[in-house]
DNA sequence: ATATTCATGTAACAAGTTACATGATTAG
DNA sequence: CTAATCATGTAACTTGTTACATGAATAT
């Protein structure tokens, strides 16, 4: 049931958002703490509205389709506060690429290497986006200064986790590529095992 | 559909396993590339068997309940090989603890700090387990030696990803705890938004 | 005595994915 | 003229979670 709280937390920090806005920030290629598809969000927003956790205000637009702007209610805020007192689940690792690596002896090594290279590019892009966001949040201050006087630090701390995750991803991808390339070269010239 | 391939990859590397064996290695507190509950595994194993990807051999035991030992078939091996040629999905970040941090301004800071401390302990335990496994795999060799002469490196590479993930988790938890503690101290003595 | 390990399963439910549909607007 | 962006939604499906049930054998 964390999706609902992830939505409420986003509304808390952003003030107001449409389903479409949320879909962008929960997108797999930019999400920092939770991912969800637009369909999940629209479904959950309907539920949250019917339970009184959020309020929708229809904004009529002329050059764009109308949208429903959602904001937190008192009930939603209380729900979120409640949630922070619960024990979080351990994070489940579910990574297709790691499954492919686990199966590399039975499969096609060169495609797997290509997939690791693709992951590397993805992580570099994600990291670049995170760094930009970080600079925007710091706004000229260094980190100790920021921690000293910023009113809220939650989103910044989750961003830092995202940054180090992608940095590690990059390091690991580079190492993995070089190891697999060397092995491919060896088995090509002297096929043993 | 990666669970089935994660199971097949495990059977490839372990040779044979029961549902119970698999349940242990897919457990959230030790899994390195995929997690699943026992119920998911038993369900998927039935499917894999009916599709001819695995074969079950009932082992009658005297002092223990009987078990079904699963092994890969040719079909299963081909399925796995096929899988390595597909494009892996990007990993979805879904972390309750990060959601709580995102919501920390609306909630109970001290519980969240306690939760981060709990995560820290969990990561330290997981890392210790991974390090032991690493030593066992290396078996006295250093890493370049291992990469030079080991017949398969897939499981070792996924293990390295797990190790660096937990190391980063530990670093981040420690930093987060110290930042949140300092803020709690400040807001306690001089309460100003 | 009590808890944990071994070993499997059913049933109900919640969450996440994929495919499809609409339709105007603006940027390249 | 084509693709992307804005903005929402329905329906069908697949995965993942939770609760419950059984029952003997060890370890503390």
CSV table of N, CA and C in Angstrom, one decimal, chain A residues 1-2 5-6 9-10 12-13 28-29 31-36 40 77 80-81 83-109 111-112 115 118-119 122 126 130 143 146-155 157-158 160-162 164-166 168-169 171-172 175-176 179-180 183 193, chain B residues 2 5-6 9-10 12-13 28-29 31-36 40 77 80-81 83-109 111-112 115 118-119 122 126 130 143 146-155 157-158 160-162 164-166 168-169 171-172 175-176 179-180 183 193:
chain,number,residue,atom,x,y,z
A,1,UNK,N,0.8,-1.2,0.0
A,1,UNK,CA,0.0,0.0,0.0
A,1,UNK,C,0.8,1.3,0.0
A,2,UNK,N,2.1,1.2,-0.5
A,2,UNK,CA,2.9,2.3,-0.4
A,2,UNK,C,2.7,3.3,-1.6
A,5,UNK,N,0.8,6.3,-0.5
A,5,UNK,CA,1.6,7.2,0.4
A,5,UNK,C,2.6,8.0,-0.5
A,6,UNK,N,3.1,7.3,-1.5
A,6,UNK,CA,4.1,7.9,-2.4
A,6,UNK,C,3.4,9.1,-3.1
A,9,UNK,N,2.8,11.9,-0.5
A,9,UNK,CA,4.1,12.5,-0.2
A,9,UNK,C,4.5,13.5,-1.4
A,10,UNK,N,4.2,13.1,-2.6
A,10,UNK,CA,4.5,14.0,-3.7
A,10,UNK,C,3.6,15.2,-3.7
A,12,UNK,N,2.4,16.5,-1.0
A,12,UNK,CA,2.9,17.3,0.1
A,12,UNK,C,4.0,18.2,-0.3
A,13,UNK,N,4.9,17.7,-1.1
A,13,UNK,CA,6.1,18.4,-1.5
A,13,UNK,C,5.9,19.3,-2.7
A,28,UNK,N,9.6,5.6,-14.7
A,28,UNK,CA,10.7,4.7,-14.4
A,28,UNK,C,12.1,5.4,-14.7
A,29,UNK,N,12.1,6.3,-15.7
A,29,UNK,CA,13.4,6.8,-16.1
A,29,UNK,C,13.8,8.1,-15.2
A,31,UNK,N,12.1,8.5,-11.7
A,31,UNK,CA,11.6,8.3,-10.3
A,31,UNK,C,12.7,8.1,-9.3
A,32,UNK,N,12.7,8.7,-8.2
A,32,UNK,CA,13.7,8.6,-7.2
A,32,UNK,C,13.3,7.7,-6.0
A,33,UNK,N,12.0,7.5,-5.8
A,33,UNK,CA,11.7,6.7,-4.6
A,33,UNK,C,10.5,5.7,-4.9
A,34,UNK,N,9.8,5.9,-6.0
A,34,UNK,CA,8.7,5.0,-6.3
A,34,UNK,C,8.4,5.1,-7.8
A,35,UNK,N,8.2,4.0,-8.5
A,35,UNK,CA,7.7,4.1,-9.9
A,35,UNK,C,6.3,3.6,-10.0
A,36,UNK,N,5.6,4.1,-10.9
A,36,UNK,CA,4.2,3.6,-11.2
A,36,UNK,C,3.8,4.1,-12.6
A,40,UNK,N,-1.9,3.1,-13.0
A,40,UNK,CA,-1.9,2.9,-11.6
A,40,UNK,C,-2.2,4.1,-10.8
A,77,UNK,N,-3.2,14.2,4.9
A,77,UNK,CA,-2.0,14.6,5.7
A,77,UNK,C,-1.9,13.6,6.9
A,80,UNK,N,-0.8,10.2,5.9
A,80,UNK,CA,0.7,10.3,5.6
A,80,UNK,C,1.5,10.2,6.9
A,81,UNK,N,1.0,11.0,7.9
A,81,UNK,CA,1.7,11.0,9.2
A,81,UNK,C,1.7,9.7,9.8
A,83,UNK,N,1.5,6.9,8.3
A,83,UNK,CA,2.4,6.0,7.5
A,83,UNK,C,3.9,6.1,8.0
A,84,UNK,N,4.3,7.3,8.4
A,84,UNK,CA,5.7,7.4,8.8
A,84,UNK,C,6.0,6.7,10.1
A,85,UNK,N,4.9,6.2,10.8
A,85,UNK,CA,5.2,5.5,12.0
A,85,UNK,C,5.1,4.0,11.8
A,86,UNK,N,4.9,3.5,10.6
A,86,UNK,CA,4.9,2.1,10.3
A,86,UNK,C,6.3,1.6,9.9
A,87,UNK,N,6.5,0.3,10.0
A,87,UNK,CA,7.8,-0.3,9.7
A,87,UNK,C,7.8,-0.6,8.2
A,88,UNK,N,8.8,0.0,7.5
A,88,UNK,CA,8.9,-0.1,6.1
A,88,UNK,C,9.4,-1.5,5.7
A,89,UNK,N,8.9,-2.0,4.6
A,89,UNK,CA,9.3,-3.3,4.1
A,89,UNK,C,10.8,-3.2,3.6
A,90,UNK,N,11.5,-4.3,3.6
A,90,UNK,CA,12.8,-4.4,3.0
A,90,UNK,C,12.6,-4.2,1.5
A,91,UNK,N,13.6,-3.6,0.8
A,91,UNK,CA,13.4,-3.5,-0.6
A,91,UNK,C,13.7,-4.7,-1.3
A,92,UNK,N,12.8,-5.1,-2.3
A,92,UNK,CA,13.0,-6.3,-3.0
A,92,UNK,C,13.8,-6.0,-4.3
A,93,UNK,N,14.9,-6.8,-4.4
A,93,UNK,CA,15.7,-6.7,-5.7
A,93,UNK,C,15.0,-7.5,-6.8
A,94,UNK,N,14.7,-6.9,-7.8
A,94,UNK,CA,14.1,-7.6,-9.0
A,94,UNK,C,14.7,-7.0,-10.2
A,95,UNK,N,15.8,-7.5,-10.7
A,95,UNK,CA,16.5,-6.9,-11.9
A,95,UNK,C,16.7,-7.9,-13.0
A,96,UNK,N,16.0,-7.7,-14.1
A,96,UNK,CA,16.1,-8.5,-15.3
A,96,UNK,C,17.6,-8.7,-15.7
A,97,UNK,N,18.3,-7.6,-15.7
A,97,UNK,CA,19.7,-7.7,-16.2
A,97,UNK,C,20.5,-8.6,-15.3
A,98,UNK,N,20.3,-8.6,-14.0
A,98,UNK,CA,21.0,-9.5,-13.1
A,98,UNK,C,20.6,-11.0,-13.4
A,99,UNK,N,19.4,-11.2,-13.7
A,99,UNK,CA,18.9,-12.5,-14.0
A,99,UNK,C,19.6,-13.0,-15.3
A,100,UNK,N,19.8,-12.1,-16.3
A,100,UNK,CA,20.5,-12.5,-17.5
A,100,UNK,C,21.9,-12.8,-17.2
A,101,UNK,N,22.6,-12.1,-16.3
A,101,UNK,CA,23.9,-12.3,-16.0
A,101,UNK,C,24.1,-13.7,-15.3
A,102,UNK,N,23.1,-14.0,-14.4
A,102,UNK,CA,23.1,-15.2,-13.7
A,102,UNK,C,23.0,-16.4,-14.7
A,103,UNK,N,22.4,-16.1,-15.9
A,103,UNK,CA,22.1,-17.2,-16.9
A,103,UNK,C,23.1,-17.1,-18.0
A,104,UNK,N,24.2,-16.3,-17.9
A,104,UNK,CA,25.0,-16.0,-19.0
A,104,UNK,C,25.7,-17.2,-19.6
A,105,UNK,N,26.0,-18.3,-18.8
A,105,UNK,CA,26.6,-19.4,-19.3
A,105,UNK,C,25.7,-20.2,-20.3
A,106,UNK,N,24.4,-20.1,-20.1
A,106,UNK,CA,23.5,-20.8,-20.9
A,106,UNK,C,23.1,-20.0,-22.1
A,107,UNK,N,23.5,-18.8,-22.2
A,107,UNK,CA,22.9,-17.9,-23.2
A,107,UNK,C,23.9,-17.2,-24.1
A,108,UNK,N,23.4,-16.1,-24.6
A,108,UNK,CA,24.2,-15.3,-25.6
A,108,UNK,C,25.0,-14.2,-24.9
A,109,UNK,N,26.3,-14.4,-24.7
A,109,UNK,CA,27.1,-13.5,-24.0
A,109,UNK,C,27.2,-12.1,-24.6
A,111,UNK,N,24.9,-10.5,-26.4
A,111,UNK,CA,23.7,-9.7,-26.2
A,111,UNK,C,23.7,-9.2,-24.8
A,112,UNK,N,24.1,-10.0,-23.8
A,112,UNK,CA,24.1,-9.6,-22.4
A,112,UNK,C,25.1,-8.4,-22.3
A,115,UNK,N,23.4,-5.5,-23.4
A,115,UNK,CA,22.4,-5.0,-22.5
A,115,UNK,C,23.0,-4.3,-21.3
A,118,UNK,N,23.8,-0.9,-22.5
A,118,UNK,CA,22.6,-0.1,-22.5
A,118,UNK,C,22.2,0.4,-21.1
A,119,UNK,N,22.3,-0.4,-20.2
A,119,UNK,CA,22.1,0.0,-18.8
A,119,UNK,C,23.0,1.1,-18.3
A,122,UNK,N,21.8,4.3,-19.7
A,122,UNK,CA,20.6,4.7,-19.0
A,122,UNK,C,21.0,5.3,-17.6
A,126,UNK,N,20.4,9.1,-16.2
A,126,UNK,CA,19.6,9.3,-15.0
A,126,UNK,C,20.5,10.1,-14.0
A,130,UNK,N,19.8,13.7,-12.2
A,130,UNK,CA,19.8,13.9,-10.8
A,130,UNK,C,20.7,15.0,-10.3
A,143,UNK,N,26.8,21.6,0.6
A,143,UNK,CA,25.9,20.7,1.3
A,143,UNK,C,25.7,21.0,2.8
A,146,UNK,N,23.4,23.9,3.1
A,146,UNK,CA,22.0,23.5,2.8
A,146,UNK,C,21.4,22.8,4.0
A,147,UNK,N,22.1,21.8,4.6
A,147,UNK,CA,21.6,21.1,5.7
A,147,UNK,C,21.4,22.0,6.9
A,148,UNK,N,22.2,23.1,7.0
A,148,UNK,CA,22.0,24.0,8.0
A,148,UNK,C,20.8,24.8,8.0
A,149,UNK,N,20.4,25.3,6.8
A,149,UNK,CA,19.3,26.2,6.7
A,149,UNK,C,18.1,25.8,5.9
A,150,UNK,N,18.1,24.7,5.3
A,150,UNK,CA,16.9,24.3,4.5
A,150,UNK,C,15.8,23.8,5.3
A,151,UNK,N,14.6,24.3,5.0
A,151,UNK,CA,13.4,23.9,5.9
A,151,UNK,C,13.1,22.4,5.8
A,152,UNK,N,13.2,21.8,4.6
A,152,UNK,CA,13.0,20.3,4.6
A,152,UNK,C,14.1,19.7,3.7
A,153,UNK,N,14.5,18.5,4.2
A,153,UNK,CA,15.6,17.8,3.6
A,153,UNK,C,15.3,16.5,3.1
A,154,UNK,N,14.0,16.0,3.3
A,154,UNK,CA,13.6,14.7,2.9
A,154,UNK,C,13.9,14.4,1.4
A,155,UNK,N,13.3,15.2,0.5
A,155,UNK,CA,13.5,15.0,-0.9
A,155,UNK,C,15.0,15.0,-1.3
A,157,UNK,N,17.6,14.1,0.6
A,157,UNK,CA,18.2,12.9,1.0
A,157,UNK,C,17.8,11.7,0.1
A,158,UNK,N,16.6,11.6,-0.4
A,158,UNK,CA,16.2,10.6,-1.3
A,158,UNK,C,17.0,10.7,-2.6
A,160,UNK,N,20.0,12.0,-3.0
A,160,UNK,CA,21.3,11.6,-2.8
A,160,UNK,C,21.4,10.0,-2.9
A,161,UNK,N,20.4,9.3,-2.4
A,161,UNK,CA,20.4,7.9,-2.5
A,161,UNK,C,20.3,7.5,-4.0
A,162,UNK,N,19.5,8.2,-4.8
A,162,UNK,CA,19.4,8.0,-6.2
A,162,UNK,C,20.7,8.2,-6.9
A,164,UNK,N,23.8,8.1,-5.6
A,164,UNK,CA,24.9,7.1,-5.3
A,164,UNK,C,24.5,5.7,-6.0
A,165,UNK,N,23.2,5.5,-6.1
A,165,UNK,CA,22.8,4.2,-6.7
A,165,UNK,C,23.2,4.2,-8.2
A,166,UNK,N,23.0,5.3,-8.9
A,166,UNK,CA,23.4,5.3,-10.3
A,166,UNK,C,24.9,5.4,-10.5
A,168,UNK,N,27.1,3.9,-8.6
A,168,UNK,CA,27.5,2.5,-8.4
A,168,UNK,C,27.1,1.6,-9.6
A,169,UNK,N,26.0,1.9,-10.1
A,169,UNK,CA,25.5,1.2,-11.3
A,169,UNK,C,26.5,1.4,-12.4
A,171,UNK,N,29.8,2.3,-12.2
A,171,UNK,CA,31.0,1.6,-11.9
A,171,UNK,C,30.9,0.1,-12.2
A,172,UNK,N,29.8,-0.5,-11.7
A,172,UNK,CA,29.6,-1.9,-11.9
A,172,UNK,C,29.4,-2.3,-13.4
A,175,UNK,N,32.9,-2.2,-15.1
A,175,UNK,CA,33.7,-3.4,-14.7
A,175,UNK,C,33.2,-4.7,-15.4
A,176,UNK,N,31.9,-4.8,-15.3
A,176,UNK,CA,31.3,-6.0,-15.9
A,176,UNK,C,31.5,-6.1,-17.4
A,179,UNK,N,35.2,-7.2,-17.9
A,179,UNK,CA,35.4,-8.6,-17.6
A,179,UNK,C,34.8,-9.5,-18.6
A,180,UNK,N,33.6,-9.2,-19.1
A,180,UNK,CA,33.0,-10.1,-20.1
A,180,UNK,C,33.6,-10.0,-21.4
A,183,UNK,N,36.8,-12.1,-21.4
A,183,UNK,CA,36.5,-13.6,-21.4
A,183,UNK,C,36.1,-14.0,-22.8
A,193,UNK,N,36.4,-25.3,-21.9
A,193,UNK,CA,35.2,-25.5,-21.0
A,193,UNK,C,34.0,-25.7,-21.9
B,2,UNK,N,10.0,-12.5,-15.5
B,2,UNK,CA,11.4,-12.8,-15.2
B,2,UNK,C,11.5,-13.8,-14.1
B,5,UNK,N,12.5,-17.2,-15.3
B,5,UNK,CA,13.8,-17.2,-15.8
B,5,UNK,C,14.8,-17.1,-14.6
B,6,UNK,N,14.4,-16.4,-13.6
B,6,UNK,CA,15.3,-16.4,-12.4
B,6,UNK,C,15.3,-17.8,-11.7
B,9,UNK,N,17.5,-19.9,-14.0
B,9,UNK,CA,18.9,-19.6,-13.9
B,9,UNK,C,19.5,-20.2,-12.6
B,10,UNK,N,18.7,-20.2,-11.5
B,10,UNK,CA,19.1,-20.8,-10.3
B,10,UNK,C,19.4,-22.3,-10.4
B,12,UNK,N,20.1,-23.8,-13.1
B,12,UNK,CA,21.3,-23.9,-14.0
B,12,UNK,C,22.6,-23.9,-13.1
B,13,UNK,N,22.6,-23.0,-12.2
B,13,UNK,CA,23.8,-22.8,-11.4
B,13,UNK,C,23.9,-23.8,-10.2
B,28,UNK,N,13.9,-12.4,0.7
B,28,UNK,CA,14.3,-11.0,0.6
B,28,UNK,C,15.6,-10.6,1.4
B,29,UNK,N,15.9,-11.4,2.4
B,29,UNK,CA,17.0,-11.0,3.2
B,29,UNK,C,18.4,-11.6,2.7
B,31,UNK,N,18.5,-12.6,-1.1
B,31,UNK,CA,18.4,-12.6,-2.6
B,31,UNK,C,19.4,-11.6,-3.2
B,32,UNK,N,20.1,-12.0,-4.2
B,32,UNK,CA,21.0,-11.1,-4.9
B,32,UNK,C,20.5,-10.6,-6.2
B,33,UNK,N,19.6,-11.3,-6.9
B,33,UNK,CA,19.1,-10.8,-8.2
B,33,UNK,C,17.6,-10.8,-8.4
B,34,UNK,N,16.9,-11.5,-7.5
B,34,UNK,CA,15.4,-11.6,-7.6
B,34,UNK,C,14.8,-12.1,-6.3
B,35,UNK,N,13.7,-11.5,-5.8
B,35,UNK,CA,13.1,-12.0,-4.6
B,35,UNK,C,11.7,-12.6,-5.0
B,36,UNK,N,11.3,-13.6,-4.2
B,36,UNK,CA,9.9,-14.1,-4.4
B,36,UNK,C,9.5,-14.8,-3.2
B,40,UNK,N,4.8,-17.9,-4.5
B,40,UNK,CA,5.1,-17.6,-5.9
B,40,UNK,C,5.9,-18.7,-6.6
B,77,UNK,N,16.4,-25.1,-20.7
B,77,UNK,CA,17.7,-24.5,-21.1
B,77,UNK,C,17.6,-23.6,-22.3
B,80,UNK,N,15.8,-20.4,-21.3
B,80,UNK,CA,16.8,-19.5,-20.6
B,80,UNK,C,17.7,-18.8,-21.6
B,81,UNK,N,18.2,-19.6,-22.6
B,81,UNK,CA,19.0,-19.0,-23.6
B,81,UNK,C,18.3,-17.9,-24.4
B,83,UNK,N,15.9,-16.1,-23.3
B,83,UNK,CA,15.7,-15.0,-22.4
B,83,UNK,C,16.9,-14.0,-22.5
B,84,UNK,N,18.1,-14.6,-22.6
B,84,UNK,CA,19.3,-13.7,-22.5
B,84,UNK,C,19.4,-12.8,-23.8
B,85,UNK,N,18.6,-13.1,-24.8
B,85,UNK,CA,18.6,-12.3,-26.0
B,85,UNK,C,17.5,-11.2,-26.0
B,86,UNK,N,16.8,-11.1,-24.9
B,86,UNK,CA,15.7,-10.1,-24.8
B,86,UNK,C,16.2,-8.9,-24.1
B,87,UNK,N,15.5,-7.8,-24.3
B,87,UNK,CA,15.9,-6.5,-23.7
B,87,UNK,C,15.4,-6.4,-22.3
B,88,UNK,N,16.3,-6.3,-21.3
B,88,UNK,CA,15.8,-6.3,-19.9
B,88,UNK,C,15.1,-5.0,-19.6
B,89,UNK,N,14.1,-5.1,-18.7
B,89,UNK,CA,13.4,-3.8,-18.2
B,89,UNK,C,14.3,-3.0,-17.3
B,90,UNK,N,14.1,-1.7,-17.3
B,90,UNK,CA,14.8,-0.9,-16.3
B,90,UNK,C,14.3,-1.3,-14.9
B,91,UNK,N,15.2,-1.2,-14.0
B,91,UNK,CA,14.8,-1.6,-12.6
B,91,UNK,C,13.9,-0.5,-12.0
B,92,UNK,N,12.8,-0.9,-11.4
B,92,UNK,CA,11.9,0.0,-10.8
B,92,UNK,C,12.3,0.2,-9.3
B,93,UNK,N,12.4,1.4,-8.9
B,93,UNK,CA,12.7,1.8,-7.5
B,93,UNK,C,11.4,1.8,-6.8
B,94,UNK,N,11.3,1.0,-5.8
B,94,UNK,CA,10.1,1.0,-4.9
B,94,UNK,C,10.5,0.8,-3.5
B,95,UNK,N,10.7,1.8,-2.8
B,95,UNK,CA,11.3,1.7,-1.4
B,95,UNK,C,10.5,2.5,-0.4
B,96,UNK,N,9.8,1.7,0.5
B,96,UNK,CA,9.0,2.3,1.5
B,96,UNK,C,9.8,3.3,2.4
B,97,UNK,N,11.0,3.0,2.7
B,97,UNK,CA,11.8,3.9,3.5
B,97,UNK,C,12.0,5.3,2.9
B,98,UNK,N,12.2,5.2,1.6
B,98,UNK,CA,12.4,6.5,0.8
B,98,UNK,C,11.1,7.3,0.8
B,99,UNK,N,10.0,6.6,0.7
B,99,UNK,CA,8.7,7.3,0.7
B,99,UNK,C,8.5,7.9,2.1
B,100,UNK,N,8.9,7.3,3.1
B,100,UNK,CA,8.8,7.9,4.5
B,100,UNK,C,9.6,9.1,4.6
B,101,UNK,N,10.8,9.0,4.0
B,101,UNK,CA,11.7,10.2,4.1
B,101,UNK,C,11.1,11.4,3.3
B,102,UNK,N,10.5,11.0,2.2
B,102,UNK,CA,9.9,12.0,1.4
B,102,UNK,C,8.8,12.7,2.1
B,103,UNK,N,8.2,12.0,3.1
B,103,UNK,CA,7.0,12.5,3.8
B,103,UNK,C,7.4,13.0,5.2
B,104,UNK,N,8.7,13.1,5.5
B,104,UNK,CA,9.1,13.3,6.9
B,104,UNK,C,8.6,14.6,7.5
B,105,UNK,N,8.4,15.6,6.7
B,105,UNK,CA,7.9,16.9,7.2
B,105,UNK,C,6.5,16.8,7.8
B,106,UNK,N,5.7,15.8,7.2
B,106,UNK,CA,4.4,15.6,7.7
B,106,UNK,C,4.3,14.6,8.8
B,107,UNK,N,5.3,14.0,9.1
B,107,UNK,CA,5.2,12.8,10.0
B,107,UNK,C,6.1,12.9,11.2
B,108,UNK,N,6.4,11.7,11.7
B,108,UNK,CA,7.1,11.5,12.9
B,108,UNK,C,8.6,11.3,12.6
B,109,UNK,N,9.4,12.3,12.8
B,109,UNK,CA,10.8,12.2,12.5
B,109,UNK,C,11.6,11.2,13.2
B,111,UNK,N,10.5,8.3,14.5
B,111,UNK,CA,10.3,6.9,14.0
B,111,UNK,C,11.1,6.7,12.7
B,112,UNK,N,11.0,7.7,11.8
B,112,UNK,CA,11.7,7.5,10.5
B,112,UNK,C,13.2,7.3,10.8
B,115,UNK,N,13.7,3.9,11.7
B,115,UNK,CA,13.6,3.0,10.6
B,115,UNK,C,14.8,3.0,9.7
B,118,UNK,N,17.3,0.8,11.5
B,118,UNK,CA,16.9,-0.6,11.3
B,118,UNK,C,17.4,-1.0,9.9
B,119,UNK,N,17.2,-0.2,8.9
B,119,UNK,CA,17.7,-0.5,7.5
B,119,UNK,C,19.2,-0.7,7.5
B,122,UNK,N,20.1,-4.0,8.9
B,122,UNK,CA,19.8,-5.0,7.9
B,122,UNK,C,20.8,-5.1,6.8
B,126,UNK,N,23.3,-8.1,5.7
B,126,UNK,CA,23.3,-8.6,4.3
B,126,UNK,C,24.7,-8.6,3.7
B,130,UNK,N,27.1,-11.5,2.2
B,130,UNK,CA,27.6,-11.5,0.9
B,130,UNK,C,29.2,-11.6,0.9
B,143,UNK,N,40.9,-11.3,-7.0
B,143,UNK,CA,39.9,-11.1,-8.0
B,143,UNK,C,40.4,-11.4,-9.5
B,146,UNK,N,40.8,-14.9,-10.1
B,146,UNK,CA,39.5,-15.6,-10.3
B,146,UNK,C,38.9,-15.3,-11.7
B,147,UNK,N,39.0,-14.1,-12.1
B,147,UNK,CA,38.4,-13.8,-13.4
B,147,UNK,C,39.3,-14.5,-14.5
B,148,UNK,N,40.5,-14.7,-14.2
B,148,UNK,CA,41.4,-15.4,-15.2
B,148,UNK,C,41.0,-16.9,-15.4
B,149,UNK,N,40.7,-17.6,-14.3
B,149,UNK,CA,40.6,-19.0,-14.5
B,149,UNK,C,39.2,-19.6,-14.1
B,150,UNK,N,38.3,-18.8,-13.6
B,150,UNK,CA,37.0,-19.4,-13.2
B,150,UNK,C,36.1,-19.7,-14.5
B,151,UNK,N,35.5,-20.8,-14.4
B,151,UNK,CA,34.7,-21.2,-15.6
B,151,UNK,C,33.5,-20.4,-15.8
B,152,UNK,N,32.8,-19.9,-14.7
B,152,UNK,CA,31.7,-19.0,-14.9
B,152,UNK,C,31.7,-17.9,-13.9
B,153,UNK,N,31.4,-16.7,-14.4
B,153,UNK,CA,31.6,-15.5,-13.6
B,153,UNK,C,30.2,-14.8,-13.3
B,154,UNK,N,29.1,-15.2,-13.9
B,154,UNK,CA,27.8,-14.6,-13.8
B,154,UNK,C,27.4,-14.3,-12.3
B,155,UNK,N,27.3,-15.4,-11.6
B,155,UNK,CA,26.9,-15.3,-10.2
B,155,UNK,C,27.8,-14.4,-9.4
B,157,UNK,N,29.5,-11.8,-10.5
B,157,UNK,CA,29.3,-10.4,-10.9
B,157,UNK,C,28.0,-9.9,-10.3
B,158,UNK,N,27.0,-10.7,-10.2
B,158,UNK,CA,25.7,-10.2,-9.5
B,158,UNK,C,26.0,-10.0,-8.0
B,160,UNK,N,28.8,-9.1,-6.7
B,160,UNK,CA,29.5,-7.8,-6.6
B,160,UNK,C,28.5,-6.6,-6.6
B,161,UNK,N,27.5,-6.7,-7.4
B,161,UNK,CA,26.5,-5.7,-7.5
B,161,UNK,C,25.8,-5.6,-6.1
B,162,UNK,N,25.5,-6.7,-5.6
B,162,UNK,CA,24.8,-6.8,-4.3
B,162,UNK,C,25.7,-6.2,-3.2
B,164,UNK,N,28.1,-3.9,-3.5
B,164,UNK,CA,28.3,-2.4,-3.6
B,164,UNK,C,26.9,-1.7,-3.3
B,165,UNK,N,25.8,-2.4,-3.6
B,165,UNK,CA,24.5,-1.8,-3.2
B,165,UNK,C,24.4,-1.7,-1.7
B,166,UNK,N,24.8,-2.7,-1.0
B,166,UNK,CA,24.6,-2.7,0.5
B,166,UNK,C,25.7,-1.7,1.1
B,168,UNK,N,26.7,1.0,-0.2
B,168,UNK,CA,26.2,2.4,-0.5
B,168,UNK,C,25.0,2.6,0.5
B,169,UNK,N,24.2,1.6,0.7
B,169,UNK,CA,23.1,1.7,1.6
B,169,UNK,C,23.6,2.1,3.0
B,171,UNK,N,26.5,3.6,3.9
B,171,UNK,CA,27.0,4.9,3.9
B,171,UNK,C,25.8,5.9,3.9
B,172,UNK,N,24.8,5.7,3.1
B,172,UNK,CA,23.7,6.6,3.0
B,172,UNK,C,22.9,6.6,4.3
B,175,UNK,N,24.8,8.7,6.9
B,175,UNK,CA,24.8,10.1,6.7
B,175,UNK,C,23.4,10.6,7.0
B,176,UNK,N,22.4,9.9,6.6
B,176,UNK,CA,21.0,10.3,6.8
B,176,UNK,C,20.7,10.4,8.3
B,179,UNK,N,22.3,13.5,9.7
B,179,UNK,CA,21.7,14.8,9.3
B,179,UNK,C,20.3,15.0,10.1
B,180,UNK,N,19.6,13.9,10.2
B,180,UNK,CA,18.3,14.0,10.8
B,180,UNK,C,18.4,14.2,12.3
B,183,UNK,N,19.2,17.9,13.0
B,183,UNK,CA,18.0,18.7,12.8
B,183,UNK,C,17.1,18.6,13.9
B,193,UNK,N,10.0,26.7,12.3
B,193,UNK,CA,9.7,26.0,11.0
B,193,UNK,C,10.9,26.1,10.1
